[in-house]
Amino acid sequence: MSDRLIYLPLGGAGEIGMNAYVYGYGPEGAERLIVVDLGVTFPDMDGSPGVDLIMADAGWLEDNADRIEAIFITHAHEDHIGALPFLWPKLRKPVYARAFTASLGQQKLNENGVNTQVTVVEPRPEVIEAGPFKVQFVPISHSIPESSALIIDTPAGRVVHSGDFKLDANPIVGEPFDVNMWHEIAQEGEGIKVLTCDSTNIFSHLPGKSEATLIEPLTKLIQMQEGMIVATTFASNVARLKTLADAGVAAGRSVCLLGRSMKRMVQTAKETGVLKGFPSVIQPEEAAEIPRENLMLIVTGSQGERRAASAALSRGKYLGLEMKEGDAFLFSSKTIPGNEIGVIKIMNAFSEMGVEVIGDRGGLYHVSGHANRPDLEAVHDLLRPKMLIPMHGEHRHLREHMKLAQSKGIASEIATNGTMLDLAGDTPKVVEYIETGRLYLDGTVLIGALDGVVRERIRMALNGHIMVNVIIDEDGGPLGDPWVETMGLPPKGRSGIALEEVLEQELTEALDRAPGKVLGDDDKIEDLLRRQARTCSLEEIGKKPEVTVVVSRLMDE
Amino acid sequence: MSDRLIYLPLGGAGEIGMNAYVYGYGPEGAERLIVVDLGVTFPDMDGSPGVDLIMADAGWLEDNADRIEAIFITHAHEDHIGALPFLWPKLRKPVYARAFTASLGQQKLNENGVNTQVTVVEPRPEVIEAGPFKVQFVPISHSIPESSALIIDTPAGRVVHSGDFKLDANPIVGEPFDVNMWHEIAQEGEGIKVLTCDSTNIFSHLPGKSEATLIEPLTKLIQMQEGMIVATTFASNVARLKTLADAGVAAGRSVCLLGRSMKRMVQTAKETGVLKGFPSVIQPEEAAEIPRENLMLIVTGSQGERRAASAALSRGKYLGLEMKEGDAFLFSSKTIPGNEIGVIKIMNAFSEMGVEVIGDRGGLYHVSGHANRPDLEAVHDLLRPKMLIPMHGEHRHLREHMKLAQSKGIASEIATNGTMLDLAGDTPKVVEYIETGRLYLDGTVLIGALDGVVRERIRMALNGHIMVNVIIDEDGGPLGDPWVETMGLPPKGRSGIALEEVLEQELTEALDRAPGKVLGDDDKIEDLLRRQARTCSLEEIGKKPEVTVVVSRLMDE
């Protein structure tokens, strides 16, 4: 049998978030492997209340850890690097990234007490040999510095893993999308066999706009303001931070950055040499002394995050600074689906203060970091891959991208998380389905999404919780009455009597009626009281709560 | 002192949803009152998990029930009528509405066992006398039949309460916006003193489009489909149901309605005479027999609701019908902020089936039911009110609408829920702040939003729940060790030992160390064990769970 060239997404394919891709080359089942990106996605109350981070289940990788050669990180967005400190200890393989990404990754590892060093890689022509793979990092423009595509050369041909990218000839920070270099990459050897490609903006039908288009409208906007202006964007969008700060300075304002992650990003970008010419900023203490019409704040919290600076300002004073009537607040960002309510809440809080809230105004004050449909088509045409595997998208994005590729005569296949493709031939072939899932970082513990822990929390949130205590005495009969406590339930219902009292009454009667063989068996007592408590609650308050029954049995000494 | 003309929003002002407005006329504190609309808003996991409906706190109305003359319902959208069965029993006053609205309201009252009759009102010139008020219903176009504005004539002048409306000269179902009639209304007597006006679409800068613009593009779209087409919209948007069904029939398809609420709406609209010429529809059993290219389904669930027909179809077979590769699914609707995730989930499920998902395509397949900014300006110009009170909007909508009115020289004021205005003079005057809030229908019980019940549920969802049982014997010492159960927590943490075991060990030690004055006091025991359990959990799993401690004390007989 011939060697396989496998592609296996464990996260990021069929969703936007928690990217984790595997490539392998070798005999079936013994392919040598590399991992591309280990990202997280963020929890929400609907599906994952109380969870801190969500990442791909590394079970398959763990089981095959001896086959893994290396881990490559394309860029430092959380959905590509965030899981590194939590999954690395299960894999313990060399990690490669460019300087800025490596520095942020190293900070994450250190903070979580993980003792390994990320190896800093220079972009092409440097080549990392990893088993049968020769990997090069290729600079590509995106909304964070040093974003990279990977050239993955294999004995079966050249794979290009696009990473997240846009076509930007003037990205303000970092390298532009270099058409000539990509043309060269496409011409080398046999050309490109497989393009694994970002699908995020496949439904955006106009060509994307350059970061450089923003400086003029932003400067004008800031000049027009009579009070303080506060702007928010993603902390990691260092180019935008520079554009905003430059616009602020051009409009004659002192600029102050608020938010821990933003300061860290700017500092890391400066230290690693990717950010030059960032205007000098002032500290919050100084800012408080400056006339508001001469001041601009750039703050974290573009997605309405409760703990970020924008939310803090929407609640009142923050680090001595405060929004007032006549000030303006600019979202130089797009709201990610699911974050609307949080963002709207902040908008309304500012409205109550008399603060003008300004959105992206159809691309005037914000541009996306991903390639739109016409840009993707341009890349298809430039790289002329034999196969295109859409990645980084929900199913609808992957499907649309596949259809687009197929319409141009490029072989394509949808591979969602867990779908293993063999790319050794001329067309992608589904060869296996791997069981995948999600891990939750819950406090400091990693649990499986389907372990039931979070499901119990969701049930308590929806239904409330009844706790029943019963003591069975030495003779096998109930000692006193069952004791009921409730949490998250109305104090009383239909009868007008306290719910706990009604339940205790009902459960006492149920126990009194219970035959000896029930009273002799803790499981049977629990079952009886649980059912009774739920039925009685339904009657009283129209809800069927979760019930925990604890039976304490006194023993003869 | 002179009589006051008061306006008091209890819901719907500072939010979109749960509309409830009060007008009053008379001496201060003794004004006779009318209530306009009693609506609900919908819960979400973030703020109100497990809650069934949310409505305005009727406390102030209850306290002043003897001053209330009547309740008027402008139209049958849930955010205007949904709270009627739950709040009416607290007020017990006559309810007035037009026929279609009255019929739906009556069904709600009956279903909830509330024994009162809604009085059917004919539109202007019929006048309802309610204390000092003379009220007329004026037909207005919106996205549900028989939507009405109210003319509220008072001794202090004429108030127009716009209700929800758009300018539509050809709304397909129901009456068009009648410019001549409104001109007449503005000319009568002293003209219009106050316009209380819908603010929903104040940020939409293009003129709104007529329902009638949809039939042609929809017909073309349906004609192009090679498989089955399924369309969803709000069940209450009877005009849209007719447009969709007409388009389906024009495209040569049999039409089938799926979803209980949709059938009820169509039936009620037919029975009350507002819907004529609705094409004949087929039943699901028949639909299953028809070639899919000849079939169109119109289904509930445009907002991604889990129990609606669209979600059911996205999961698989529903009433014998199933989506297949080559079919198309049309959202003839806008996604309400907060519902994106649910809608996207359905889109992706259809994508996995190979179903084409079609959105509103920038207004080609959906038009809004609310007046856009230029339409609102046209109404201001037509009615020429002395004062404009923006309602039906979040704070940012109200503020923008106020600014617009003021820019035209119309006196205006933002009154959010609980803000009482006196409109007797030439400008609105804030005279009082009433304590308002929200009621939750939780199962069958009404609870206050701030009662803490739902907060407990949210805490359990975020933090998990630990239950501790301690038995104190006749001598005042612990009988056996404390017993710990957990719900919604990882089974083990840092130490690798079961969390419940670690907790039992720690709590046993804590109890052993506890002095007699602690053991003699249940509250002190609870406090000790709660703190200990939280500290120990933080150490083990990095979370601080909710803790319930139950102390059972054995007594000498």
Short mmCIF file of N, CA, C and O in Angstrom, two decimals, chain A residues 115-183:
data_model
loop_
_atom_site.label_atom_id
_atom_site.label_comp_id
_atom_site.label_asym_id
_atom_site.label_seq_id
_atom_site.Cartn_x
_atom_site.Cartn_y
_atom_site.Cartn_z
N ASN A 115 6.59 24.25 31.34
CA ASN A 115 8.02 24.47 31.19
C ASN A 115 8.53 23.99 29.82
O ASN A 115 9.09 22.91 29.70
N THR A 116 8.30 24.81 28.81
CA THR A 116 8.90 24.52 27.50
C THR A 116 9.16 25.83 26.78
O THR A 116 8.59 26.87 27.15
N GLN A 117 10.02 25.79 25.80
CA GLN A 117 10.37 27.00 25.07
C GLN A 117 9.80 26.94 23.65
O GLN A 117 9.99 25.94 22.96
N VAL A 118 9.15 27.99 23.23
CA VAL A 118 8.70 28.06 21.84
C VAL A 118 9.89 28.46 20.98
O VAL A 118 10.63 29.39 21.33
N THR A 119 10.10 27.74 19.90
CA THR A 119 11.22 28.05 19.00
C THR A 119 10.80 29.14 18.01
O THR A 119 9.76 29.02 17.35
N VAL A 120 11.60 30.18 17.94
CA VAL A 120 11.29 31.29 17.02
C VAL A 120 11.79 30.94 15.62
O VAL A 120 12.94 30.54 15.44
N VAL A 121 10.91 31.09 14.67
CA VAL A 121 11.21 30.75 13.28
C VAL A 121 11.23 32.03 12.46
O VAL A 121 10.39 32.91 12.66
N GLU A 122 12.18 32.13 11.55
CA GLU A 122 12.17 33.22 10.58
C GLU A 122 11.29 32.80 9.41
O GLU A 122 11.12 31.62 9.14
N PRO A 123 10.71 33.79 8.73
CA PRO A 123 9.87 33.42 7.59
C PRO A 123 10.72 32.83 6.46
O PRO A 123 11.94 32.92 6.49
N ARG A 124 10.02 32.17 5.52
CA ARG A 124 10.66 31.68 4.30
C ARG A 124 11.81 32.58 3.90
O ARG A 124 11.63 33.79 3.92
N PRO A 125 12.99 32.17 3.59
CA PRO A 125 13.28 30.78 3.19
C PRO A 125 13.63 29.81 4.32
O PRO A 125 14.01 28.68 4.00
N GLU A 126 13.58 30.21 5.61
CA GLU A 126 13.90 29.21 6.65
C GLU A 126 12.95 28.03 6.53
O GLU A 126 11.75 28.19 6.32
N VAL A 127 13.51 26.84 6.69
CA VAL A 127 12.71 25.61 6.58
C VAL A 127 12.86 24.81 7.86
O VAL A 127 13.97 24.59 8.34
N ILE A 128 11.74 24.39 8.43
CA ILE A 128 11.76 23.49 9.58
C ILE A 128 11.53 22.07 9.07
O ILE A 128 10.52 21.81 8.42
N GLU A 129 12.45 21.20 9.37
CA GLU A 129 12.22 19.80 8.98
C GLU A 129 11.55 19.09 10.14
O GLU A 129 12.03 19.11 11.27
N ALA A 130 10.44 18.48 9.85
CA ALA A 130 9.67 17.78 10.89
C ALA A 130 9.25 16.44 10.30
O ALA A 130 8.23 16.35 9.62
N GLY A 131 10.07 15.43 10.55
CA GLY A 131 9.80 14.12 9.94
C GLY A 131 9.78 14.28 8.43
O GLY A 131 10.69 14.89 7.85
N PRO A 132 8.73 13.77 7.77
CA PRO A 132 8.67 13.85 6.32
C PRO A 132 8.29 15.25 5.81
O PRO A 132 8.20 15.46 4.59
N PHE A 133 8.04 16.18 6.72
CA PHE A 133 7.56 17.50 6.32
C PHE A 133 8.68 18.54 6.32
O PHE A 133 9.54 18.54 7.21
N LYS A 134 8.63 19.41 5.35
CA LYS A 134 9.47 20.60 5.35
C LYS A 134 8.53 21.80 5.40
O LYS A 134 7.73 22.00 4.49
N VAL A 135 8.63 22.57 6.47
CA VAL A 135 7.63 23.62 6.71
C VAL A 135 8.27 25.00 6.65
O VAL A 135 9.33 25.23 7.23
N GLN A 136 7.62 25.89 5.92
CA GLN A 136 8.05 27.30 5.89
C GLN A 136 6.92 28.20 6.33
O GLN A 136 5.76 27.96 6.01
N PHE A 137 7.26 29.24 7.07
CA PHE A 137 6.29 30.27 7.44
C PHE A 137 6.31 31.36 6.38
O PHE A 137 7.37 31.90 6.07
N VAL A 138 5.13 31.70 5.85
CA VAL A 138 5.05 32.74 4.83
C VAL A 138 4.23 33.92 5.36
O VAL A 138 3.06 33.75 5.70
N PRO A 139 4.84 35.09 5.44
CA PRO A 139 4.10 36.26 5.94
C PRO A 139 2.83 36.50 5.13
O PRO A 139 2.84 36.38 3.89
N ILE A 140 1.79 36.85 5.82
CA ILE A 140 0.50 37.07 5.16
C ILE A 140 -0.21 38.15 5.96
O ILE A 140 0.06 38.31 7.15
N SER A 141 -1.03 38.95 5.35
CA SER A 141 -1.65 40.04 6.12
C SER A 141 -2.94 39.56 6.80
O SER A 141 -3.70 38.77 6.26
N HIS A 142 -3.16 40.04 8.02
CA HIS A 142 -4.33 39.67 8.81
C HIS A 142 -4.51 40.76 9.87
O HIS A 142 -3.87 41.81 9.78
N SER A 143 -5.30 40.54 10.87
CA SER A 143 -5.57 41.58 11.85
C SER A 143 -4.70 41.45 13.10
O SER A 143 -5.07 41.94 14.17
N ILE A 144 -3.59 40.77 12.97
CA ILE A 144 -2.62 40.67 14.06
C ILE A 144 -1.24 40.57 13.40
O ILE A 144 -1.14 40.04 12.28
N PRO A 145 -0.22 41.10 14.02
CA PRO A 145 1.09 41.06 13.37
C PRO A 145 1.60 39.64 13.15
O PRO A 145 1.28 38.73 13.92
N GLU A 146 2.45 39.51 12.12
CA GLU A 146 3.17 38.28 11.84
C GLU A 146 2.29 37.07 11.62
O GLU A 146 2.70 35.95 11.90
N SER A 147 1.10 37.29 11.14
CA SER A 147 0.27 36.15 10.76
C SER A 147 0.95 35.43 9.60
O SER A 147 1.59 36.07 8.77
N SER A 148 0.85 34.11 9.59
CA SER A 148 1.58 33.35 8.59
C SER A 148 0.71 32.27 7.96
O SER A 148 -0.13 31.66 8.61
N ALA A 149 0.96 32.06 6.69
CA ALA A 149 0.54 30.83 6.04
C ALA A 149 1.70 29.85 6.20
O ALA A 149 2.82 30.26 6.51
N LEU A 150 1.43 28.58 6.04
CA LEU A 150 2.50 27.59 6.08
C LEU A 150 2.61 26.92 4.72
O LEU A 150 1.59 26.54 4.13
N ILE A 151 3.85 26.79 4.24
CA ILE A 151 4.09 25.88 3.12
C ILE A 151 4.53 24.57 3.74
O ILE A 151 5.49 24.54 4.52
N ILE A 152 3.79 23.52 3.46
CA ILE A 152 4.11 22.22 4.02
C ILE A 152 4.49 21.30 2.86
O ILE A 152 3.61 20.80 2.13
N ASP A 153 5.78 21.14 2.65
CA ASP A 153 6.22 20.27 1.56
C ASP A 153 6.30 18.84 2.06
O ASP A 153 6.86 18.57 3.13
N THR A 154 5.70 17.94 1.29
CA THR A 154 5.65 16.53 1.66
C THR A 154 6.10 15.71 0.46
O THR A 154 6.10 16.22 -0.67
N PRO A 155 6.46 14.46 0.68
CA PRO A 155 6.83 13.61 -0.45
C PRO A 155 5.70 13.50 -1.47
O PRO A 155 5.95 13.21 -2.65
N ALA A 156 4.47 13.75 -1.06
CA ALA A 156 3.35 13.66 -1.99
C ALA A 156 3.05 15.00 -2.66
O ALA A 156 2.15 15.08 -3.49
N GLY A 157 3.80 16.03 -2.31
CA GLY A 157 3.56 17.33 -2.93
C GLY A 157 3.44 18.45 -1.91
O GLY A 157 3.56 18.23 -0.70
N ARG A 158 3.19 19.63 -2.43
CA ARG A 158 3.17 20.85 -1.61
C ARG A 158 1.74 21.17 -1.13
O ARG A 158 0.81 21.26 -1.93
N VAL A 159 1.65 21.34 0.18
CA VAL A 159 0.39 21.81 0.78
C VAL A 159 0.60 23.24 1.24
O VAL A 159 1.64 23.56 1.84
N VAL A 160 -0.35 24.12 0.96
CA VAL A 160 -0.33 25.45 1.56
C VAL A 160 -1.50 25.56 2.53
O VAL A 160 -2.66 25.34 2.16
N HIS A 161 -1.13 25.82 3.79
CA HIS A 161 -2.14 26.04 4.83
C HIS A 161 -2.24 27.55 5.00
O HIS A 161 -1.30 28.19 5.47
N SER A 162 -3.38 28.13 4.60
CA SER A 162 -3.44 29.60 4.45
C SER A 162 -3.34 30.35 5.77
O SER A 162 -2.95 31.50 5.80
N GLY A 163 -3.69 29.68 6.87
CA GLY A 163 -3.89 30.44 8.11
C GLY A 163 -5.01 31.43 7.90
O GLY A 163 -5.78 31.33 6.93
N ASP A 164 -5.13 32.40 8.78
CA ASP A 164 -6.12 33.47 8.60
C ASP A 164 -5.45 34.57 7.81
O ASP A 164 -4.35 34.98 8.14
N PHE A 165 -6.13 35.08 6.80
CA PHE A 165 -5.46 36.11 5.99
C PHE A 165 -6.45 37.00 5.27
O PHE A 165 -7.62 36.69 5.12
N LYS A 166 -5.93 38.12 4.83
CA LYS A 166 -6.64 38.99 3.91
C LYS A 166 -5.63 39.48 2.87
O LYS A 166 -4.42 39.30 3.05
N LEU A 167 -6.13 40.03 1.80
CA LEU A 167 -5.23 40.66 0.82
C LEU A 167 -5.11 42.13 1.18
O LEU A 167 -6.07 42.88 1.06
N ASP A 168 -3.94 42.50 1.68
CA ASP A 168 -3.77 43.89 2.05
C ASP A 168 -2.39 44.33 1.60
O ASP A 168 -1.38 43.83 2.09
N ALA A 169 -2.36 45.26 0.67
CA ALA A 169 -1.08 45.73 0.14
C ALA A 169 -0.43 46.71 1.10
O ALA A 169 0.75 47.02 0.99
N ASN A 170 -1.20 47.21 2.06
CA ASN A 170 -0.66 48.20 3.00
C ASN A 170 -1.29 47.99 4.38
O ASN A 170 -2.16 48.74 4.80
N PRO A 171 -0.82 46.96 5.07
CA PRO A 171 -1.49 46.58 6.33
C PRO A 171 -1.07 47.41 7.54
O PRO A 171 -1.45 47.08 8.65
N ILE A 172 -0.29 48.48 7.33
CA ILE A 172 0.15 49.40 8.41
C ILE A 172 1.19 48.74 9.31
O ILE A 172 2.25 49.30 9.53
N VAL A 173 0.87 47.60 9.89
CA VAL A 173 1.86 46.88 10.69
C VAL A 173 2.10 45.53 10.02
O VAL A 173 1.14 44.86 9.63
N GLY A 174 3.33 45.13 9.89
CA GLY A 174 3.63 43.82 9.34
C GLY A 174 3.68 43.83 7.83
O GLY A 174 3.55 44.86 7.17
N GLU A 175 3.87 42.62 7.26
CA GLU A 175 4.13 42.50 5.84
C GLU A 175 2.85 42.51 5.02
O GLU A 175 1.85 41.94 5.43
N PRO A 176 2.90 43.14 3.83
CA PRO A 176 1.74 43.11 2.93
C PRO A 176 1.56 41.70 2.34
O PRO A 176 2.47 40.88 2.43
N PHE A 177 0.43 41.46 1.75
CA PHE A 177 0.24 40.23 0.98
C PHE A 177 1.08 40.39 -0.28
O PHE A 177 0.88 41.31 -1.07
N ASP A 178 2.04 39.48 -0.47
CA ASP A 178 3.04 39.65 -1.51
C ASP A 178 2.69 38.76 -2.71
O ASP A 178 3.00 37.57 -2.74
N VAL A 179 2.05 39.36 -3.69
CA VAL A 179 1.56 38.60 -4.85
C VAL A 179 2.71 37.91 -5.58
O VAL A 179 2.61 36.74 -5.96
N ASN A 180 3.83 38.62 -5.72
CA ASN A 180 4.95 38.03 -6.46
C ASN A 180 5.51 36.79 -5.76
O ASN A 180 5.78 35.78 -6.40
N MET A 181 5.65 36.92 -4.43
CA MET A 181 6.17 35.77 -3.70
C MET A 181 5.22 34.57 -3.83
O MET A 181 5.65 33.44 -4.03
N TRP A 182 3.94 34.83 -3.74
CA TRP A 182 2.97 33.73 -3.83
C TRP A 182 2.97 33.13 -5.24
O TRP A 182 2.80 31.92 -5.41
N HIS A 183 3.18 33.99 -6.21
CA HIS A 183 3.27 33.48 -7.58
C HIS A 183 4.45 32.50 -7.69
O HIS A 183 4.34 31.41 -8.24
#
